[in-house]
Amino acid sequence: MPNPAATSRPAPVLYRNGSVYTAADPFATAMLVDGDTVAWVGSEQAAASIADSSMEVIDLRGALVAPGFVDSHMHLTETGIALDSLQLGSATSARELLDAVAGAKGEGTVLGHGWDETTWADPTLPTADELERAAGGRPVHLSRVDVHSALVSPSLARSAALQGQDGFDGGARVIRAAHAAARLATRKLPAGALKQHQARALAEAAANGYVALAEMGAPHIGGLDDLKSAVAWNAQDASARPVPEILPYWGEAVSSEEQARALVAQFGSGIRGLAGDLNIDGSIGSRTAALRAGYSDAGHEHGAAYLDVEQAAAHLAACSLAGIQGGFHVIGDAGLDVALEALDRAAQAVGAQRVRAAGHRFEHVEMVDAAAVEKLASYSVTVSAQPAFDAAWGGPGGLYERRLGERSRSMNPFASFYSAGVPVCFGSDSPVTPLRPWSSVRACVEHHNEGERISARAAFLGHTRAGWRAARHTNPMAGQLVPGAPASFAVWEVEELMVQVADGRVQSWSTDPRARTPLLPALDTGSDPVCLQTVKDGAELFASPALRS
C-alpha cells in the first residue's frame, strides 16, 4: 500500500541553463531542489546527465538563481495600507495633496502615504480645515514618507482625542505621542481587514524576491493583535498559498528578566526578540530624531528622546539575563549616545559577556562616529540599516544635508561598520521605502560618500544570509544555495552578470574567472532585475507567467 506522505511529496525540480549564485561552485549553471532542500548545484553538462522524467525541469534561459532576500525591518500592515491608499510620493504641493484627498473614493477615513514637503517649491502644508473640506467631512490621515508624522483633519483629531497630547498644536501636522494616537485610531480594523492588508504586503514581497520579513511590531504602531496576526501567517493551513516567513519583533520596554520572559511568552515560540521599533527617538525628516546640536534648518529643534539611559539600560539588562534579543530604533547622534551608554550600564549590571551573547540589534543607526562604531563592535550589536535611505535623502542637496549640514556626510557608514566587524543586515523599513531589494543593493554600491561604499557581494549578503543570522535563525545554512541548505531562493531575469565593487580599480581583475567570485546582476543598467519566481523551503510563493512559458 503506498505511503500517503510519499505520494504527496512534490517532484524534484531541476533548474538548468542559467546561473546559480552559490559558494559551492562559482560557475554553477544548474540546481536541483528536492522537497524543501537544495540537493545539488553544478554544471549544465552534469544537469543533462541527471535529468529524468521524475523531475520538473525549468529552463532558466540565462536567468539567475540566487538566495532569497530577507527584509530585516518592515511593517506588514502599514505596507498593505500604504499600497492600497492614496499614493502621495509624487505630490509637489499642498494643492496636489488636497486634490488627491478630494478625489478619494469610498467611505470612512481617507488614508494616504508618502508626502515629502522638502521636495516642494513651497513647503507650506495644508491646514486641518482645508483637509476637512477636501474630504467632504470624512476623517483624513496622510502619513509623511518617514511615517513619523502625519497630516490629520479636525474630525480625526477629535475621534483620536488628540487635544492636549504631546505633538498636537491644533493644526494638521501631528508628531510624537499625537502621531501615534492618530495612527492607532485609524488602525482599529476588523480581523478580516487586517489580514487583507497583510496579504497585500506579503504578495508584494513575494513578487520582489523576499522569502522572509522581519516584522517590527510595537504598541504605538499596530498593537499586540496586529503582531499576533502577522505571526499567524507562519502557521497557516498547508492548503493555503505559501507566503514569506515572518520574523517577528516586539518593541516594548521591560525592566526585569521576569517581565521580559512573560512578555515573550505571550507570543508563544514565535517572537524573535524585544527589539525593533522600541523608539529611543524619531526621524530626521520629521525632525524628531534626537540630535546633539540643533537641526541645520531649524536650530531651535533638537528632536526628542523617548527613552532615557536608565530605561534603555534596564531593558538591555533584562533581555540579556533572559537570553533574548533586545534593541531599539535609534537614528540621531544624541539618541545613539543614550543607546551606547545603556550598553555600558547593562554590562556593568549583568556582565559584558551576557550582553554580547544576547545578540542585541539596533535599527537604523544613521548618525555614527568612529567611537560609536567601535563600541557597537565591542558589544557584538547588529546594525539593521536601510540603504535606500541614503539613496533617497543622502548626497548634496538632499534632505539629510538640508536637515543636518556637514553632519550628513558621515551618515549610514556601511564600510566603517564592516571594517570594524559590526554585524550588518539590511531592510527597507517599508512602507518608508519600497520593497525593491536590488535598488537597496545598488544604494550600498553607490553610497553618496565614496568612502562608505561596499561591494555588491557584501551588500547582497547583508540582504540575504545576514538577515537570517541577525534574527538568530536556527539553521546556519539559511541564506545560501549549497547542498543541504533550505531551498529558499528567487529566480531573476537579468541583463548582465558581473562583479561590482566599491573601488573600480579592483573590478577590472575581480571579474577574472580565476578569482572564482560568484556573479551578481549588473546594477548600472538603469533598471532592476525582474523576479520570475520566489521559493521558500521548496514552496513556490510567486511565479511569473514567463518562468515556464
Coordinates of C-alpha atoms in Angstrom, one line a residue:
M1 CA 0.0 0.0 0.0
P2 CA 1.5 3.4 -1.0
N3 CA 2.7 5.7 1.7
P4 CA 0.5 8.9 1.7
A5 CA 3.4 11.1 2.6
A6 CA 5.5 9.7 -0.2
T7 CA 2.7 10.2 -2.8
S8 CA 2.1 13.8 -1.8
R9 CA 5.8 14.8 -1.9
P10 CA 6.4 17.2 -4.8
A11 CA 8.6 16.1 -7.7
P12 CA 12.2 17.3 -7.6
V13 CA 12.8 20.4 -9.6
L14 CA 15.8 20.8 -11.8
Y15 CA 16.8 24.4 -12.8
R16 CA 19.2 24.4 -15.7
N17 CA 20.7 26.6 -18.4
G18 CA 21.2 29.7 -16.2
S19 CA 23.5 30.9 -13.5
V20 CA 23.4 29.9 -9.8
Y21 CA 24.8 32.2 -7.1
T22 CA 26.5 29.7 -4.8
A23 CA 29.7 29.4 -2.8
A24 CA 29.8 25.7 -3.8
D25 CA 30.6 26.4 -7.4
P26 CA 31.0 30.0 -8.8
F27 CA 30.4 28.7 -12.3
A28 CA 27.3 26.7 -11.5
T29 CA 24.6 26.8 -14.1
A30 CA 22.1 24.4 -12.6
M31 CA 20.5 23.4 -9.3
L32 CA 18.3 20.5 -8.1
V33 CA 15.7 21.1 -5.4
D34 CA 14.3 18.0 -3.6
G35 CA 11.4 18.9 -1.3
D36 CA 12.5 21.8 0.9
T37 CA 16.2 21.3 0.4
V38 CA 18.9 22.2 -2.2
A39 CA 20.0 18.7 -3.3
W40 CA 22.7 19.7 -5.8
V41 CA 24.4 22.5 -7.7
G42 CA 26.6 22.1 -10.7
S43 CA 27.3 22.5 -14.4
E44 CA 24.9 22.2 -17.4
Q45 CA 26.8 19.1 -18.5
A46 CA 26.1 17.4 -15.2
A47 CA 22.5 18.6 -15.2
A48 CA 21.9 16.9 -18.6
S49 CA 23.2 13.6 -17.1
I50 CA 20.9 13.6 -14.0
A51 CA 17.7 14.9 -15.6
D52 CA 14.9 12.3 -15.8
S53 CA 11.2 12.0 -16.1
S54 CA 10.6 12.2 -12.4
M55 CA 11.7 15.8 -12.3
E56 CA 10.1 19.1 -13.3
V57 CA 12.8 20.7 -15.4
I58 CA 12.8 24.5 -15.7
D59 CA 14.9 26.1 -18.4
L60 CA 16.3 29.3 -17.0
R61 CA 17.2 30.7 -20.4
G62 CA 20.1 32.6 -18.8
A63 CA 18.2 33.7 -15.6
L64 CA 19.9 33.9 -12.3
V65 CA 19.0 31.8 -9.3
A66 CA 20.1 33.4 -6.0
P67 CA 19.3 33.1 -2.3
G68 CA 16.0 34.8 -1.4
F69 CA 16.0 38.2 0.2
V70 CA 15.4 38.9 3.9
D71 CA 13.9 42.3 4.7
S72 CA 15.4 43.0 8.2
H73 CA 13.0 45.8 9.1
M74 CA 9.5 46.3 7.7
H75 CA 5.8 46.8 8.8
L76 CA 3.4 44.4 7.2
T77 CA 0.0 46.0 7.9
E78 CA 1.4 49.5 7.3
T79 CA 2.8 48.4 4.0
G80 CA -0.5 46.9 2.9
I81 CA -2.4 50.0 3.9
A82 CA 0.1 52.2 2.1
L83 CA -0.2 50.1 -1.1
D84 CA -4.0 50.4 -1.0
S85 CA -4.3 54.1 0.0
L86 CA -3.5 57.4 -1.8
Q87 CA 0.0 57.4 -3.2
L88 CA 1.4 60.8 -2.3
G89 CA 5.1 60.4 -3.1
S90 CA 4.8 62.3 -6.4
A91 CA 2.8 65.3 -4.9
T92 CA 4.7 68.6 -5.3
S93 CA 2.4 70.9 -3.3
A94 CA -0.2 71.2 -0.7
R95 CA -2.7 71.8 -3.5
E96 CA -1.9 68.4 -5.0
L97 CA -2.4 66.7 -1.6
L98 CA -5.8 68.4 -1.3
D99 CA -6.8 67.4 -4.9
A100 CA -5.8 63.8 -4.1
V101 CA -7.9 63.8 -0.9
A102 CA -10.9 65.3 -2.8
G103 CA -10.7 62.6 -5.4
A104 CA -10.5 59.7 -2.8
K105 CA -13.2 57.1 -3.4
G106 CA -15.1 55.0 -0.9
E107 CA -16.2 55.8 2.6
G108 CA -14.6 56.1 6.0
T109 CA -11.2 57.6 6.7
V110 CA -9.2 58.9 3.8
L111 CA -5.8 57.3 4.1
G112 CA -2.7 58.4 2.2
H113 CA 1.1 57.9 2.4
G114 CA 4.4 59.3 1.1
W115 CA 4.2 63.1 1.0
D116 CA 7.5 64.9 1.5
E117 CA 7.3 68.6 1.7
T118 CA 11.1 69.0 1.4
T119 CA 10.8 68.3 -2.3
W120 CA 8.2 71.0 -2.9
A121 CA 9.0 74.5 -4.2
D122 CA 6.7 75.9 -1.4
P123 CA 6.9 73.5 1.6
T124 CA 3.7 75.0 3.2
L125 CA 1.4 72.2 4.4
P126 CA -2.4 72.3 4.0
T127 CA -4.4 73.3 7.0
A128 CA -6.6 71.0 9.0
D129 CA -9.7 72.8 7.8
E130 CA -8.6 72.5 4.2
L131 CA -8.2 68.7 4.6
E132 CA -11.6 68.5 6.2
R133 CA -13.2 70.4 3.3
A134 CA -11.4 68.5 0.6
A135 CA -12.6 65.2 2.2
G136 CA -16.2 66.4 2.4
G137 CA -16.1 65.8 6.2
R138 CA -14.5 62.4 6.1
P139 CA -11.6 61.9 8.6
V140 CA -8.2 62.3 7.0
H141 CA -4.9 60.7 7.9
L142 CA -1.9 61.3 5.5
S143 CA 1.4 59.8 6.7
R144 CA 4.6 61.5 5.8
V145 CA 7.1 59.4 3.8
D146 CA 9.1 58.6 7.0
V147 CA 5.9 57.6 8.9
H148 CA 7.0 59.7 12.0
S149 CA 4.5 62.4 11.4
A150 CA 1.2 62.9 9.6
L151 CA -1.5 65.3 8.5
V152 CA -4.9 64.9 10.1
S153 CA -8.3 66.5 9.8
P154 CA -10.2 68.0 12.7
S155 CA -12.7 65.1 12.7
L156 CA -9.9 62.6 13.1
A157 CA -8.2 64.7 15.8
R158 CA -11.5 64.6 17.7
S159 CA -12.1 60.9 17.4
A160 CA -8.5 60.2 18.3
A161 CA -8.7 62.5 21.3
L162 CA -5.5 64.4 20.3
Q163 CA -6.3 67.6 22.2
G164 CA -3.7 68.0 24.9
Q165 CA -1.4 65.3 23.6
D166 CA 2.3 65.9 23.1
G167 CA 2.9 66.7 19.4
F168 CA -0.5 68.3 18.6
D169 CA -0.9 72.0 18.4
G170 CA -4.4 72.1 16.9
G171 CA -3.1 72.2 13.3
A172 CA -2.9 69.5 10.7
R173 CA 0.6 68.1 11.4
V174 CA 1.0 65.7 14.3
I175 CA 4.2 64.2 15.7
R176 CA 5.3 62.2 18.7
A177 CA 2.5 60.9 21.0
A178 CA -0.2 62.7 19.0
H179 CA 1.0 61.0 15.8
A180 CA 0.9 57.6 17.5
A181 CA -2.6 58.2 18.8
A182 CA -3.8 59.4 15.4
R183 CA -2.4 56.3 13.6
L184 CA -3.8 53.9 16.1
A185 CA -7.2 55.4 15.7
T186 CA -7.1 54.6 12.0
R187 CA -5.8 51.0 12.6
K188 CA -8.7 49.7 14.7
L189 CA -9.6 47.3 12.0
P190 CA -11.7 44.1 11.9
A191 CA -9.6 40.9 11.8
G192 CA -10.5 40.3 8.2
A193 CA -9.4 43.8 7.0
L194 CA -6.2 43.4 8.9
K195 CA -5.4 40.1 7.2
Q196 CA -6.3 41.6 3.8
H197 CA -3.8 44.4 4.2
Q198 CA -1.1 41.9 5.4
A199 CA -1.8 39.6 2.5
R200 CA -1.4 42.5 0.1
A201 CA 2.1 43.3 1.6
L202 CA 3.1 39.6 1.6
A203 CA 2.2 39.3 -2.1
E204 CA 4.2 42.4 -2.9
A205 CA 7.2 41.0 -1.0
A206 CA 7.0 37.6 -2.7
A207 CA 6.8 39.2 -6.1
N208 CA 10.1 41.0 -5.4
G209 CA 12.1 38.0 -4.3
Y210 CA 11.7 38.1 -0.5
V211 CA 11.5 34.9 1.4
A212 CA 11.4 36.4 4.9
L213 CA 10.3 39.6 6.6
A214 CA 11.4 41.0 10.0
E215 CA 8.1 42.4 11.2
M216 CA 8.7 45.3 13.7
G217 CA 5.6 45.4 15.9
A218 CA 5.1 47.8 18.8
P219 CA 2.3 49.2 21.0
H220 CA 2.4 52.6 19.2
I221 CA 2.3 51.1 15.7
G222 CA -0.4 48.4 15.4
G223 CA -0.6 46.9 18.9
L224 CA -0.4 43.3 20.1
D225 CA -3.3 42.0 17.9
D226 CA -1.5 43.3 14.8
L227 CA 1.7 41.5 15.5
K228 CA -0.1 38.3 16.5
S229 CA -2.0 38.4 13.2
A230 CA 1.4 38.7 11.4
V231 CA 2.9 35.8 13.3
A232 CA -0.1 33.7 12.4
W233 CA 0.9 33.6 8.8
N234 CA 3.7 31.2 9.8
A235 CA 1.2 28.7 11.0
Q236 CA -1.4 28.9 8.2
D237 CA -3.0 25.8 6.8
A238 CA -0.9 23.7 4.4
S239 CA -3.6 24.2 1.7
A240 CA -3.2 28.0 1.7
R241 CA -0.8 29.7 -0.7
P242 CA 2.6 29.9 0.9
V243 CA 3.9 33.3 1.9
P244 CA 7.3 34.7 3.1
E245 CA 8.3 33.8 6.6
I246 CA 7.6 36.4 9.3
L247 CA 10.4 37.1 11.7
P248 CA 8.5 39.0 14.4
Y249 CA 9.9 41.5 16.9
W250 CA 8.0 43.4 19.6
G251 CA 9.2 46.9 20.6
E252 CA 8.2 47.3 24.3
A253 CA 10.5 48.2 27.1
V254 CA 10.9 45.8 30.1
S255 CA 12.8 46.4 33.4
S256 CA 13.4 42.8 34.7
E257 CA 14.2 39.3 33.4
E258 CA 10.8 38.1 34.6
Q259 CA 9.0 40.8 32.7
A260 CA 10.9 40.0 29.6
R261 CA 10.2 36.3 29.7
A262 CA 6.5 37.0 30.4
L263 CA 6.1 39.3 27.5
V264 CA 7.8 36.9 25.1
A265 CA 5.6 34.1 26.4
Q266 CA 2.5 36.0 25.2
F267 CA 3.6 35.2 21.6
G268 CA 4.5 31.5 22.2
S269 CA 7.6 30.4 20.5
G270 CA 7.3 32.8 17.5
I271 CA 8.8 36.0 18.8
R272 CA 12.4 36.8 17.9
G273 CA 13.1 39.5 20.4
L274 CA 12.1 42.6 22.2
A275 CA 13.7 44.9 19.8
G276 CA 12.9 46.7 16.5
D277 CA 10.7 49.8 16.9
L278 CA 11.2 50.4 20.6
N279 CA 11.9 54.0 19.9
I280 CA 14.7 55.9 21.5
D281 CA 14.0 58.7 19.1
G282 CA 12.2 59.6 15.8
S283 CA 13.2 60.5 12.3
I284 CA 15.3 63.2 10.6
G285 CA 12.6 64.0 8.0
S286 CA 10.1 64.9 10.8
R287 CA 12.9 66.5 12.9
T288 CA 12.1 64.1 15.8
A289 CA 15.5 62.2 15.7
A290 CA 17.4 63.2 18.9
L291 CA 20.5 65.4 18.0
R292 CA 23.4 66.7 20.0
A293 CA 23.1 70.0 18.1
G294 CA 20.1 71.6 16.5
Y295 CA 18.8 70.9 13.1
S296 CA 20.6 73.0 10.4
D297 CA 17.3 74.2 9.0
A298 CA 15.6 74.7 12.4
G299 CA 18.4 75.4 15.0
H300 CA 16.0 75.5 18.0
E301 CA 14.8 71.9 17.3
H302 CA 16.9 69.0 18.7
G303 CA 14.4 66.2 18.2
A304 CA 13.1 64.1 21.1
A305 CA 14.3 61.2 23.2
Y306 CA 11.5 58.8 24.1
L307 CA 13.6 56.6 26.4
D308 CA 16.3 57.8 28.9
V309 CA 19.5 56.0 29.7
E310 CA 18.1 54.3 32.8
Q311 CA 15.1 52.9 30.9
A312 CA 17.2 51.7 28.0
A313 CA 19.8 50.1 30.2
A314 CA 17.2 48.3 32.2
H315 CA 15.7 46.9 29.0
L316 CA 19.0 45.6 27.7
A317 CA 20.0 44.1 31.1
A318 CA 16.7 42.3 31.4
C319 CA 16.8 41.0 27.9
S320 CA 20.4 39.9 28.4
L321 CA 19.6 37.9 31.5
A322 CA 16.7 36.3 29.7
G323 CA 18.9 35.5 26.7
I324 CA 16.5 37.5 24.5
Q325 CA 17.5 39.9 21.7
G326 CA 16.8 43.5 22.8
G327 CA 17.3 46.7 20.9
F328 CA 16.0 50.0 19.8
H329 CA 15.0 52.2 16.9
V330 CA 17.7 54.9 17.0
I331 CA 18.7 57.5 14.4
G332 CA 20.1 60.7 15.8
D333 CA 23.6 61.0 17.4
A334 CA 22.1 62.0 20.8
G335 CA 19.8 59.0 20.5
L336 CA 22.7 56.7 19.9
D337 CA 24.5 58.3 22.9
V338 CA 21.6 57.0 25.0
A339 CA 21.8 53.5 23.5
L340 CA 25.6 53.2 23.8
E341 CA 25.6 54.4 27.5
A342 CA 22.8 51.9 28.1
L343 CA 25.0 49.1 26.8
D344 CA 27.7 50.1 29.2
R345 CA 25.3 50.3 32.2
A346 CA 23.8 46.9 31.2
A347 CA 27.2 45.4 31.0
Q348 CA 28.0 46.7 34.5
A349 CA 24.8 45.3 35.8
V350 CA 24.8 41.8 34.3
G351 CA 28.3 41.4 32.7
A352 CA 29.6 42.3 29.2
Q353 CA 29.6 38.6 28.1
R354 CA 25.8 38.3 28.8
V355 CA 25.2 41.5 26.8
R356 CA 27.2 40.2 23.9
A357 CA 25.7 36.7 24.0
A358 CA 22.2 38.1 23.7
G359 CA 22.9 39.3 20.2
H360 CA 21.2 42.7 20.5
R361 CA 20.3 44.7 17.5
F362 CA 19.8 48.4 16.8
E363 CA 17.7 49.7 14.0
H364 CA 18.7 52.4 11.5
V365 CA 21.8 53.8 13.5
E366 CA 22.3 56.5 10.9
M367 CA 24.5 59.1 12.7
V368 CA 27.6 57.3 13.9
D369 CA 31.1 58.4 14.7
A370 CA 34.2 56.2 15.0
A371 CA 33.9 55.8 18.7
A372 CA 30.3 54.6 18.4
V373 CA 31.3 52.1 15.7
E374 CA 34.0 50.7 18.0
K375 CA 31.6 50.3 20.9
L376 CA 28.9 48.6 18.7
A377 CA 31.5 46.1 17.6
S378 CA 32.8 45.5 21.2
Y379 CA 29.2 44.5 22.3
S380 CA 28.5 42.5 19.1
V381 CA 25.4 44.6 18.4
T382 CA 23.9 44.0 14.9
V383 CA 23.0 47.1 13.0
S384 CA 19.9 46.8 10.9
A385 CA 20.2 49.5 8.3
Q386 CA 18.2 50.8 5.3
P387 CA 20.4 51.6 2.4
A388 CA 17.6 53.2 0.4
F389 CA 17.5 56.0 3.0
D390 CA 20.8 57.2 1.6
A391 CA 19.7 56.8 -2.0
A392 CA 16.5 58.8 -1.3
W393 CA 17.9 61.5 1.1
G394 CA 21.7 61.5 1.1
G395 CA 24.1 63.4 -1.1
P396 CA 24.5 67.1 -2.0
G397 CA 21.2 69.0 -1.8
G398 CA 19.4 66.0 -0.2
L399 CA 17.1 66.1 2.8
Y400 CA 19.8 65.0 5.1
E401 CA 22.1 67.8 4.0
R402 CA 19.4 70.3 4.5
R403 CA 18.4 69.0 7.9
L404 CA 22.0 68.3 9.2
G405 CA 24.5 70.2 7.0
E406 CA 28.0 68.7 7.1
R407 CA 26.9 66.1 9.6
S408 CA 25.1 64.3 6.8
R409 CA 28.3 63.2 5.0
S410 CA 29.2 60.6 7.6
M411 CA 25.7 59.1 7.9
N412 CA 25.0 55.4 7.3
P413 CA 28.7 54.4 7.4
F414 CA 28.4 50.9 5.9
A415 CA 32.1 50.4 5.1
S416 CA 33.1 51.6 8.6
F417 CA 30.7 49.0 10.1
Y418 CA 32.1 46.2 8.0
S419 CA 35.7 47.3 8.6
A420 CA 35.2 47.3 12.4
G421 CA 33.4 43.9 12.4
V422 CA 30.0 45.2 13.3
P423 CA 27.4 42.7 12.1
V424 CA 25.1 44.4 9.5
C425 CA 21.8 43.4 7.9
F426 CA 19.7 45.4 5.6
G427 CA 16.0 46.1 5.1
S428 CA 13.5 48.6 3.6
D429 CA 11.5 49.9 6.6
S430 CA 8.6 49.5 4.2
P431 CA 6.4 51.5 3.7
V432 CA 9.1 54.2 4.2
T433 CA 11.0 52.8 1.1
P434 CA 9.6 50.3 -1.3
L435 CA 10.2 46.5 -1.3
R436 CA 12.8 46.7 -4.0
P437 CA 15.9 44.7 -2.8
W438 CA 18.1 45.3 -5.8
S439 CA 17.7 49.0 -5.6
S440 CA 18.8 48.7 -2.0
V441 CA 21.9 46.7 -3.0
R442 CA 22.6 49.4 -5.6
A443 CA 22.3 52.0 -2.9
C444 CA 25.2 50.3 -1.0
V445 CA 27.4 50.3 -4.0
E446 CA 26.6 53.9 -4.9
H447 CA 26.6 55.4 -1.4
H448 CA 26.8 59.2 -1.6
N449 CA 30.0 59.0 0.5
E450 CA 32.5 57.1 -1.6
G451 CA 34.4 56.1 1.5
E452 CA 31.4 54.2 2.9
R453 CA 30.5 52.2 -0.2
I454 CA 30.6 48.4 -0.1
S455 CA 30.7 45.8 -2.8
A456 CA 27.6 44.4 -4.3
R457 CA 28.6 41.0 -2.9
A458 CA 28.8 42.4 0.7
A459 CA 25.5 44.2 0.2
F460 CA 23.8 41.1 -1.2
L461 CA 24.9 39.1 1.8
G462 CA 23.6 41.8 4.1
H463 CA 20.2 41.5 2.4
T464 CA 20.2 37.7 2.5
R465 CA 22.3 35.5 4.8
A466 CA 22.9 38.3 7.3
G467 CA 19.2 38.8 7.7
W468 CA 18.8 35.2 8.9
R469 CA 21.7 35.5 11.2
A470 CA 20.5 38.7 12.7
A471 CA 17.2 37.0 13.6
R472 CA 19.2 34.2 15.2
H473 CA 17.7 31.6 12.8
T474 CA 18.4 28.1 14.0
N475 CA 19.7 26.8 10.6
P476 CA 23.2 28.1 10.0
M477 CA 22.9 27.3 6.2
A478 CA 19.9 29.6 5.7
G479 CA 20.6 32.2 3.1
Q480 CA 22.9 30.3 0.8
L481 CA 22.4 27.8 -2.0
V482 CA 24.6 24.8 -1.3
P483 CA 23.6 21.1 -0.9
G484 CA 21.7 20.6 2.3
A485 CA 20.6 24.2 2.6
P486 CA 17.0 25.3 2.7
A487 CA 15.6 25.7 -0.8
S488 CA 14.7 29.4 -0.3
F489 CA 15.6 31.4 -3.4
A490 CA 14.5 33.7 -6.2
V491 CA 14.9 33.5 -10.0
W492 CA 15.8 36.7 -11.8
E493 CA 15.7 37.8 -15.4
V494 CA 19.0 39.8 -15.7
E495 CA 20.6 41.8 -18.5
E496 CA 24.2 41.1 -17.4
L497 CA 26.1 39.4 -14.6
M498 CA 29.3 40.9 -13.2
V499 CA 31.3 41.6 -10.1
Q500 CA 30.7 45.1 -8.7
V501 CA 32.8 46.6 -6.0
A502 CA 33.2 50.0 -4.4
D503 CA 36.6 50.6 -5.9
G504 CA 36.8 50.5 -9.7
R505 CA 40.5 49.6 -9.6
V506 CA 39.6 46.2 -8.2
Q507 CA 36.7 45.5 -10.6
S508 CA 38.9 45.0 -13.6
W509 CA 40.6 42.0 -12.2
S510 CA 37.9 40.6 -9.9
T511 CA 35.8 39.6 -12.9
D512 CA 38.6 37.2 -14.0
P513 CA 37.3 33.6 -13.7
R514 CA 40.4 32.7 -11.7
A515 CA 39.0 34.9 -8.8
R516 CA 36.2 32.3 -8.5
T517 CA 33.8 35.1 -7.4
P518 CA 30.1 34.4 -8.0
L519 CA 28.4 36.9 -10.2
L520 CA 25.5 39.2 -9.5
P521 CA 23.3 41.3 -11.8
A522 CA 24.8 44.5 -13.2
L523 CA 23.1 47.3 -11.3
D524 CA 24.2 50.2 -13.6
T525 CA 21.8 49.3 -16.4
G526 CA 19.1 51.7 -15.3
S527 CA 16.6 49.0 -14.3
D528 CA 16.4 46.3 -11.6
P529 CA 16.3 42.6 -12.4
V530 CA 12.8 41.2 -12.9
C531 CA 11.7 38.5 -10.4
L532 CA 10.5 35.4 -12.2
Q533 CA 9.9 33.1 -9.2
T534 CA 10.3 33.1 -5.4
V535 CA 10.6 29.9 -3.4
K536 CA 10.7 29.4 0.3
D537 CA 11.7 26.0 1.7
G538 CA 10.8 24.4 -1.7
A539 CA 7.3 26.0 -1.8
E540 CA 6.5 28.5 -4.6
L541 CA 5.5 31.9 -3.2
F542 CA 5.4 33.7 -6.6
A543 CA 5.8 32.8 -10.2
S544 CA 5.8 35.0 -13.3
P545 CA 4.0 33.5 -16.3
A546 CA 7.3 34.0 -18.2
L547 CA 9.1 31.4 -16.0
R548 CA 7.5 28.3 -17.6
S549 CA 6.4 29.8 -20.9

